[in-house]
Amino acid sequence: MSARDRILGRLRAAPKGSPVALPDIAAWHATRPPLATDAALAKFRSNMEAAHAEVHDTTAQDWPLLLARLAAEKGVRTLLFGPDTPHGAQLAASAPAGVELVPYDRPVAQWRDRLFDGIDASITGARSAIADTGSMVLWPDANEPRLMSLVPPIHFVLLDAARMHANLLAAMLSERWASGMPTNALVISGPSKTADIQQVLAYGAHGPREVIVLLCLASGGKP
Amino acid sequence: MSQPIRIHAARDFKERSLAALNDPAQRKNFRGAMDFLQMKRRAQFGDKDELTTLRDLGEAIRRYALANLPELLEQLERNLTANGIQVHWAETADEANAIALGIARRVDARLIAKGKSMVSEEVGFNHAMEAGGLETLETDMGEYIVQLAGEAPSHIIMPAIHKTKQQIAALFAEKIPGVAYSEDVDTLIRIGRQVLRRKFAEAGIGLSGVNFAVAETGTLFLVENEGNGRMCTTVPKVHIAITGIEKVVARLEHVPPLNSLLPRSATGQAVTTYLNLISSPRKPGELDGPEEVHLILVDNGRTQAYGDLQLRATLQCIRCGACMNHCPVYARIGGHAYGTTYPGPIGAIISPHLRGLEATYPLSFASTLCGACVEVCPVRIPIVDLLVRLRNEAQAREGSADATLRGSGAARTTLVSTIWNGWALIYSRLRMYRITSWFMSRGRAQSPVEQGAWTRSRTPLTPAPKRLRDLIKETNQ
Amino acid sequence: MEYAQGFSRDYPAKPADVYLFATCLVDQFAPDAGLDTIRLLEREGITVHFPQAQTCCGQPAYSSGYPDQARAVARQQLDIFPEPWPIVVPSGSCGAMLRHDYPKLFAADPVLAPKARALAERVFELTEFLVHVVGFAHDDSGAPCTIALHTSCHARREMGCHETSAALLAGLTQVKVTGQARIEECCGFGGTFSMRFPDISEAIVSDKVDSLRATGAERVVSADCGCLLNILGRAAKLDEIAGRSEATLPGEHIATFLWRRTGGEPS
Ligand code: SF4
């Protein structure tokens, strides 16, 4: 008999106890009403800022300009991007001056050193966002690999304001996560941090020190 | 670098707790940290109704998972396998380590970069790997500090909570080549980042724990703030996740309530920086991520707790650490005094299953049963009832119906049982009680001034000249 | 509060008769607290019956891991309250034992389990009873004073009695109840814990004495004799060590304090 069989055998041999009903997640969900768009955006913004992230308003057309300005302000000289994403193409078409665009276009093993030591910042899209906790959902893929949101010290995230969910459960349900999970899904709520030394908060522990959200609003202006 | 597992019985526990009590600097660290964490948690749960609903739900989700544990584990295995993740089962700590070692040998790994995993501490992972010729490197800042110091974590969430920044500054200056002494926390973290960053790429294997394993989709949930967990699960060619068999939940939608309770209870954060959801190894065309992902499911005594309907509640735990953050005993003696991987109230109730009662029974007695842990436990584990039950098991007569666990009876002494039998005799027979208490009152002048442990710290207890029952009788006459 | 069982319960109308379960500590070490409990209740027109057959609730053995011995003692208490009157207990800890642990202790016994449950339903901690059943309202006739309240962990977490104790004290116009650092923290007594781990117990109770002293309160009041014996015993020991002849932290049972403040003659 294998360890597996013995473990499962012991679990099966244990007393059953009274049956436990399937937890009523829907009832709980109903106690947390959806937020109106403005309220959701405001909540997302304040939570993100409280977590030490920056949120800048822009539009689907203008964000490359904003990115160029922010990159210049922060002294970004190399910017990692996914050339085969729509926003990657848009960026390549209006490359910010003085910034080298570095495509993530080959397996990490082929250029690990440069990725870890030679990149100032990255830009990725976000699939959606969560107002309740100030979080962004990323589903990395072949065009925008996992390490883009982790290794460079600054992470710019392009977020469509229309993709705002009230909370994590709402995101999971309305995007039907359970019907097919990607290799890796991420929920990111600000820059990397630690409080492991005397409960003092420090940013940029292993991941990005700065997370900068480029929030694309349909109206373009301040909401 | 890491410590082998050591067994500490009653005497060791007493010695260690005494040493901790007599270390004023460390006591100050713990007290300060506990006050801070309690305050942060309180701030998260201002809305009592929300908390009540969430705790009810958290408890229901964990109880549902346990009630269906064998089926859910099989479903988890099926879905993970279908996703390309290899599932291994380990009955013991040794088996878990042997599985990891086997993988390491096959892929010819030299270095294992570790994300935070208490189960790896529990099975003595680092020690076993080093014995097998592999190097292990802790990459969580707290764990890194503790490993550098050659110590074990003193808290399940904040491993280096017992250390001051001055101690850490000195440690870095001593152990890391080319590092000057600095007490600046940002500087210290930057040093850690630089040292560890190079290592992720060198490591052939990344190890991680698991916070929730979702049976429905075959997904491993990892919760963290630093990003080292993401590094360990993304950069090395092989990712091994190690976890207890109880960590499974039935559905994806069961995670959000637990994930709301976990960081809020643990550190008073609304959410951690990263939720890392892993469902498969790198797929064709993807440019990063591990080529192999393994999950080691560890029993190591958990099935013993599972076999008892009352003790099964122990396995509801989501390892938030709130029970230790609110424990008056933990706050005084810190984590190392317990001598177990898991300290504090959760340590007292889980360790007997992992290590047997012989080695761990003192922990169940080292509690005032104040219930502060029960009040904060996000999944409502009845910790006090479980402690009382373990005290009973520890003192049960061998072969009696009360002796059901590995090591039951280990704390039984004839003297103590005789005292309780005598006590029961007096208090269950009115005449005996009347006579005894009468003599106590009449003899109050002769009450001993030395009353053992009591009078070492307090003035002696003296019975009143007349008992209440006598005074009442007098007034009624 | 956050214990699973919750605190909400239905309270009866003020009865003509109640039982007093005084607890072994009050019987032997603090009879005044028992007498003052009786006086407080009788002033409300309630007849207090003290069954002479009562001994101890059994908690010391129960919490030490000797359920058989605890059951033997608890069994003795099950039959001594034959009338359907409320049972008032001037201790949150012993009250919690009767109310919450008796049903568990006898759960496997088909004859005694219903008895234990029925008894548990009738158990009220004193301050809970004064607030919710009696509607205690008497004028404070004492001089202005500042006190600190200590609530036992069982009273607080299993019975919710920190609120009823506080409410009674808030009704005394001349009494100021001070705030207190870590008011919710245990005093470190824990029954046999204080014997098994005297050093840890001492560390906890010393901190409790410190934070009570730091309030500047002239005394500490509590509805639990166990905690009081522990806290006051520690404070007195520290006085002794420091060579002080006056007690720097006196204290009394809340029944005595209430009786004294609302015009009652001292025992
Ligand atoms: S027992 Fe409860 S409070 Fe303690 S770590 Fe586990 S879940 Fe958290």
Tab-separated table of C-alpha atoms and ligand atoms in Angstrom, chain B residues 156 316-324 345-346 349 373 376-381 383, ligand 1:
chain	number	residue	atom	x	y	z
B	156	ILE	CA	4.578	31.596	12.440
B	316	GLN	CA	-9.578	24.146	10.644
B	317	CYS	CA	-6.576	26.403	11.282
B	318	ILE	CA	-5.478	28.805	8.552
B	319	ARG	CA	-2.227	29.695	10.383
B	320	CYS	CA	-2.936	33.354	10.895
B	321	GLY	CA	-1.129	33.555	14.224
B	322	ALA	CA	-3.802	35.721	15.858
B	323	CYS	CA	-4.058	33.248	18.736
B	324	MET	CA	-0.414	33.765	19.651
B	345	PRO	CA	-2.166	28.280	21.368
B	346	ILE	CA	-2.145	26.718	17.896
B	349	ILE	CA	-3.181	22.015	20.108
B	373	CYS	CA	-7.286	32.950	21.435
B	376	VAL	CA	-9.897	36.061	17.897
B	377	CYS	CA	-9.558	32.790	15.983
B	378	PRO	CA	-10.991	33.590	12.541
B	379	VAL	CA	-12.280	30.051	12.028
B	380	ARG	CA	-13.580	29.636	15.570
B	381	ILE	CA	-11.455	26.743	16.739
B	383	ILE	CA	-8.944	26.119	21.507
D	1	SF4	S1	-5.760	28.521	15.643
D	1	SF4	FE1	-7.054	30.145	14.774
D	1	SF4	S2	-6.066	32.028	15.502
D	1	SF4	FE2	-4.536	30.403	15.767
D	1	SF4	S3	-3.337	30.401	13.879
D	1	SF4	FE3	-4.992	28.929	13.568
D	1	SF4	S4	-6.623	30.092	12.573
D	1	SF4	FE4	-5.219	31.596	13.447
